[in-house]
Coordinates of C-alpha atoms in Angstrom, one line a residue:
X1 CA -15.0 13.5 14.3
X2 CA -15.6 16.0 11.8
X3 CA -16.1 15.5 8.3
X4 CA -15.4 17.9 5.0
X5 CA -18.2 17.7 2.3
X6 CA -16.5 18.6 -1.2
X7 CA -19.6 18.6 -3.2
X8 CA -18.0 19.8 -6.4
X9 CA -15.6 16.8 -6.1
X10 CA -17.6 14.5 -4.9
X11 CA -15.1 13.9 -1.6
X12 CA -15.7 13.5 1.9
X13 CA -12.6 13.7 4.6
X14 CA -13.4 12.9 7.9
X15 CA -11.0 14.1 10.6
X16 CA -10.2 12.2 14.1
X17 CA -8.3 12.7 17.2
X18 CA -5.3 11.2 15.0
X19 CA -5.6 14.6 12.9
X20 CA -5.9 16.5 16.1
X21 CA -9.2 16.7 17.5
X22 CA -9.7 16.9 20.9
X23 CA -11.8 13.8 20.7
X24 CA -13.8 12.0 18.1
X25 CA -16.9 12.6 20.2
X26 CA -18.9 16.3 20.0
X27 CA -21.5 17.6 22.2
X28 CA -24.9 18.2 20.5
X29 CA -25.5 21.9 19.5
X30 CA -21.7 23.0 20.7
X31 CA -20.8 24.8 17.4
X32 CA -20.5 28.0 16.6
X33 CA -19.1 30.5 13.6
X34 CA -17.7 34.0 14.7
X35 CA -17.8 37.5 13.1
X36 CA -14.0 36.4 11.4
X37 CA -15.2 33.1 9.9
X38 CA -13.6 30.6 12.8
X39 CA -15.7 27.6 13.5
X40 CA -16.2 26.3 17.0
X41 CA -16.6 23.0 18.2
X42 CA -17.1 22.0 21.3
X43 CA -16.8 18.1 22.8
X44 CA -16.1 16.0 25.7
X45 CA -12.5 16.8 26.0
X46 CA -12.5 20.6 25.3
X47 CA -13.1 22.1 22.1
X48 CA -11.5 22.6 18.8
X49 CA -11.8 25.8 16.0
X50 CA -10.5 26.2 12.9
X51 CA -11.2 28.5 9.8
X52 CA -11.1 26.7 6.8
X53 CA -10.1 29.3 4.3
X54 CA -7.0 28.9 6.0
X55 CA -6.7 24.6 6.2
X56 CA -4.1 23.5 3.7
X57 CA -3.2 19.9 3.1
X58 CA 0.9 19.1 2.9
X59 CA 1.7 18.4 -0.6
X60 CA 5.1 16.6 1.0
X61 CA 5.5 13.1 -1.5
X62 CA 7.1 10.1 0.4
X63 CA 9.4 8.0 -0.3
X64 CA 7.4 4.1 -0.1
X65 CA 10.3 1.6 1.2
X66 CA 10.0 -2.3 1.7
X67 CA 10.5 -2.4 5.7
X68 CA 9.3 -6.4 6.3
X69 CA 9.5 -9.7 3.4
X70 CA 7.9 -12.9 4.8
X71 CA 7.5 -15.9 3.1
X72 CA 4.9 -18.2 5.1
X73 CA 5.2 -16.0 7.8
X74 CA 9.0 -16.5 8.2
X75 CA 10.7 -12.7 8.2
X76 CA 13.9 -12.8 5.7
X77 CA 17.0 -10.4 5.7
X78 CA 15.7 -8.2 2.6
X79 CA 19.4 -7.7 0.9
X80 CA 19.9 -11.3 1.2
X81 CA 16.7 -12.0 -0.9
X82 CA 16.1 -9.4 -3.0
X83 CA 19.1 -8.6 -5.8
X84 CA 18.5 -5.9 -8.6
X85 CA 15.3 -5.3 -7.7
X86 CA 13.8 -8.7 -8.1
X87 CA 12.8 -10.7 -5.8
X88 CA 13.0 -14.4 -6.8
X89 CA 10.9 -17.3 -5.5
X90 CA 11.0 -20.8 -5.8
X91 CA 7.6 -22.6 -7.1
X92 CA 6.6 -23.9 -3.4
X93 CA 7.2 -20.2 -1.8
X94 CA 3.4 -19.9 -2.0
X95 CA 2.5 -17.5 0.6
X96 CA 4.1 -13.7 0.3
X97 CA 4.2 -10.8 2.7
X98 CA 5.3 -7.8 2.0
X99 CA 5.0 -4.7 4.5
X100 CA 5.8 -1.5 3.6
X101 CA 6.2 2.2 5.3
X102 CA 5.4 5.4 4.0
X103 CA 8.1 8.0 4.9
X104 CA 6.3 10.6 6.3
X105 CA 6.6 11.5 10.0
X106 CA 3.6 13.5 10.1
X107 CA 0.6 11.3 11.3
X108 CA 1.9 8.4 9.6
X109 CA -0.9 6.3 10.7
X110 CA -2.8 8.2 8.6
X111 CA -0.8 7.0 5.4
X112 CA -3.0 4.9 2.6
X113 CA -1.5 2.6 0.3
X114 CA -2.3 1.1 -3.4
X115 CA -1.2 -1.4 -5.4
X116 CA -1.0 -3.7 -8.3
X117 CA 0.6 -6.4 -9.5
X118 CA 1.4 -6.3 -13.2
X119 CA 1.2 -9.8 -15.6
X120 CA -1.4 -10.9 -13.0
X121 CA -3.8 -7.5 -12.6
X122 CA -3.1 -3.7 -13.9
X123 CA -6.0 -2.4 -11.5
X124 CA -4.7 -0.5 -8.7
X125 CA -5.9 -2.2 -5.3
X126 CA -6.9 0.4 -2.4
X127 CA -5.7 -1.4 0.8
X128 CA -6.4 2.1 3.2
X129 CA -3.9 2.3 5.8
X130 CA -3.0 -1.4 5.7
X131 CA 1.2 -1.3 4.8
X132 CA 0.9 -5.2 4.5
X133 CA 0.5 -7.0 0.7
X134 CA -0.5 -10.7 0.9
X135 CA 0.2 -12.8 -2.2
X136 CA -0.9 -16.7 -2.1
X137 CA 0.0 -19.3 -4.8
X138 CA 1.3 -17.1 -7.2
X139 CA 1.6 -18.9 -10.9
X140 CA 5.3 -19.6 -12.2
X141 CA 6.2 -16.3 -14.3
X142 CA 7.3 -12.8 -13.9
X143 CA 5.7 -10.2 -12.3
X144 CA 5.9 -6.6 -11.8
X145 CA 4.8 -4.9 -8.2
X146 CA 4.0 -1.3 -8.0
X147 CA 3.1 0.3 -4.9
X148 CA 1.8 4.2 -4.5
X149 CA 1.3 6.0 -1.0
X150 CA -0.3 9.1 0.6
X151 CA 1.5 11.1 3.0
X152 CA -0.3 12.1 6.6
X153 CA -2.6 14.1 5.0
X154 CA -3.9 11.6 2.7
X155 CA -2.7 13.4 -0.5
X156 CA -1.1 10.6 -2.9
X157 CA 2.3 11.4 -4.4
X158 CA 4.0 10.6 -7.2
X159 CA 6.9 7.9 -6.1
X160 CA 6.3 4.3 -7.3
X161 CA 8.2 1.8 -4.9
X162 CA 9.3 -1.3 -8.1
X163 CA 10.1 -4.5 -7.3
X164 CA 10.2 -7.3 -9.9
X165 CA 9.0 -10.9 -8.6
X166 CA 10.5 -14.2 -10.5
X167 CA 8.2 -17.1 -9.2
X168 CA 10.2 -20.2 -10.3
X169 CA 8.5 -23.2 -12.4
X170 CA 8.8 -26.7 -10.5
X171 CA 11.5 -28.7 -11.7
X172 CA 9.3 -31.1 -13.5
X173 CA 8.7 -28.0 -15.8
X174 CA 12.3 -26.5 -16.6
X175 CA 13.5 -26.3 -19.7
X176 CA 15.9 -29.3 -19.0
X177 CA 13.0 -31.7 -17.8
X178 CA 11.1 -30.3 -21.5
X179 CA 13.8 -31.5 -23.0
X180 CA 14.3 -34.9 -21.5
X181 CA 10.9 -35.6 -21.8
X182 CA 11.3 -34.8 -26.0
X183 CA 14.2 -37.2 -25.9
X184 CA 12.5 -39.9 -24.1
X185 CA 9.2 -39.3 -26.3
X186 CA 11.3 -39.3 -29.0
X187 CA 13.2 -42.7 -28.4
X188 CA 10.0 -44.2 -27.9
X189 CA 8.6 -43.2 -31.1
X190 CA 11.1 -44.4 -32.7

């Protein structure tokens, strides 16, 4: 592939036959710059140029929506299970999937995704071009998840997909078993 070196920045993107290329493979000393500032590449499939005055990045901001919800690996009807915007669990539904899509039809493959998970972590987790979000034994409470994307061209936008998660407490721990188990303290104590 080729690779951009944005020194000032501190930022390197590398480009691949998903962004166009001919191939990901170049031929040693096949490059050249002409008189008008194009660069030339040359590789085993052809050749690409480009000038890169002229190389803009899309500043198009997705919409993120929630395309897949398993719960141990068991896809659920996502209107059925999530109401308001929250997405409630009972205390044994340990092991969360969600997957996600970006929607950007320009080299969508190419779409990264970040997130966090408020009341458990507020740093934002890179997961690259991964859609998927795994969650295992998730504690009884109530969580926030917020999820940001890129579009094609790797340039993050502004939308924040929401969705509120209400993990359950075991029965043993409900308000209603807290209070028996004053009562029953209670009549023994006495």
């Amino acid at each position: 592939g080729i690779s951009h070196i944005d020194a000032m920045k501190d930022i390197i993107t590398n480009y691949s036959s998903k962004d166009g290329l001919q191939n990901d493979e170049f031929s040693d000393g096949a490059y050249y710059k002409d008189e008008n500032g194009n660069f030339y590449f040359g590789g085993v499939s052809g050749f690409n140029y480009f000038k890169p005055e002229k190389m803009t990045l899309r500043d198009f901001n997705p919409e993120i929506g929630l395309s897949n919800l398993r719960v141990f690996n068991h896809s659920l009807n996502i209107p059925d299970k999530i109401h308001n915007n929250t997405l409630k669990l009972a205390y044994d539904e340990a092991y969360v999937t969600f997957t996600f899509i970006a929607k950007d039809f320009i080299n969508n493959e190419n779409c990264e995704y970040n997130y966090r998970l408020l009341n458990f972590s507020d740093e934002w987790i890179n997961n690259g071009n991964n859609p998927n979000i795994v969650f295992t034994k998730l504690a009884p409470g109530k969580y926030q998840l917020e999820v940001m994307v890129t579009n094609g061209d790797r340039v993050w936008g502004s939308n924040i997909y929401n969705l509120e998660i209400d993990v359950a407490y075991p029965w043993w721990l409900s308000t209603i078993a807290i209070i028996i188990y004053i009562i029953i303290i209670m009549a023994i104590a006495y």
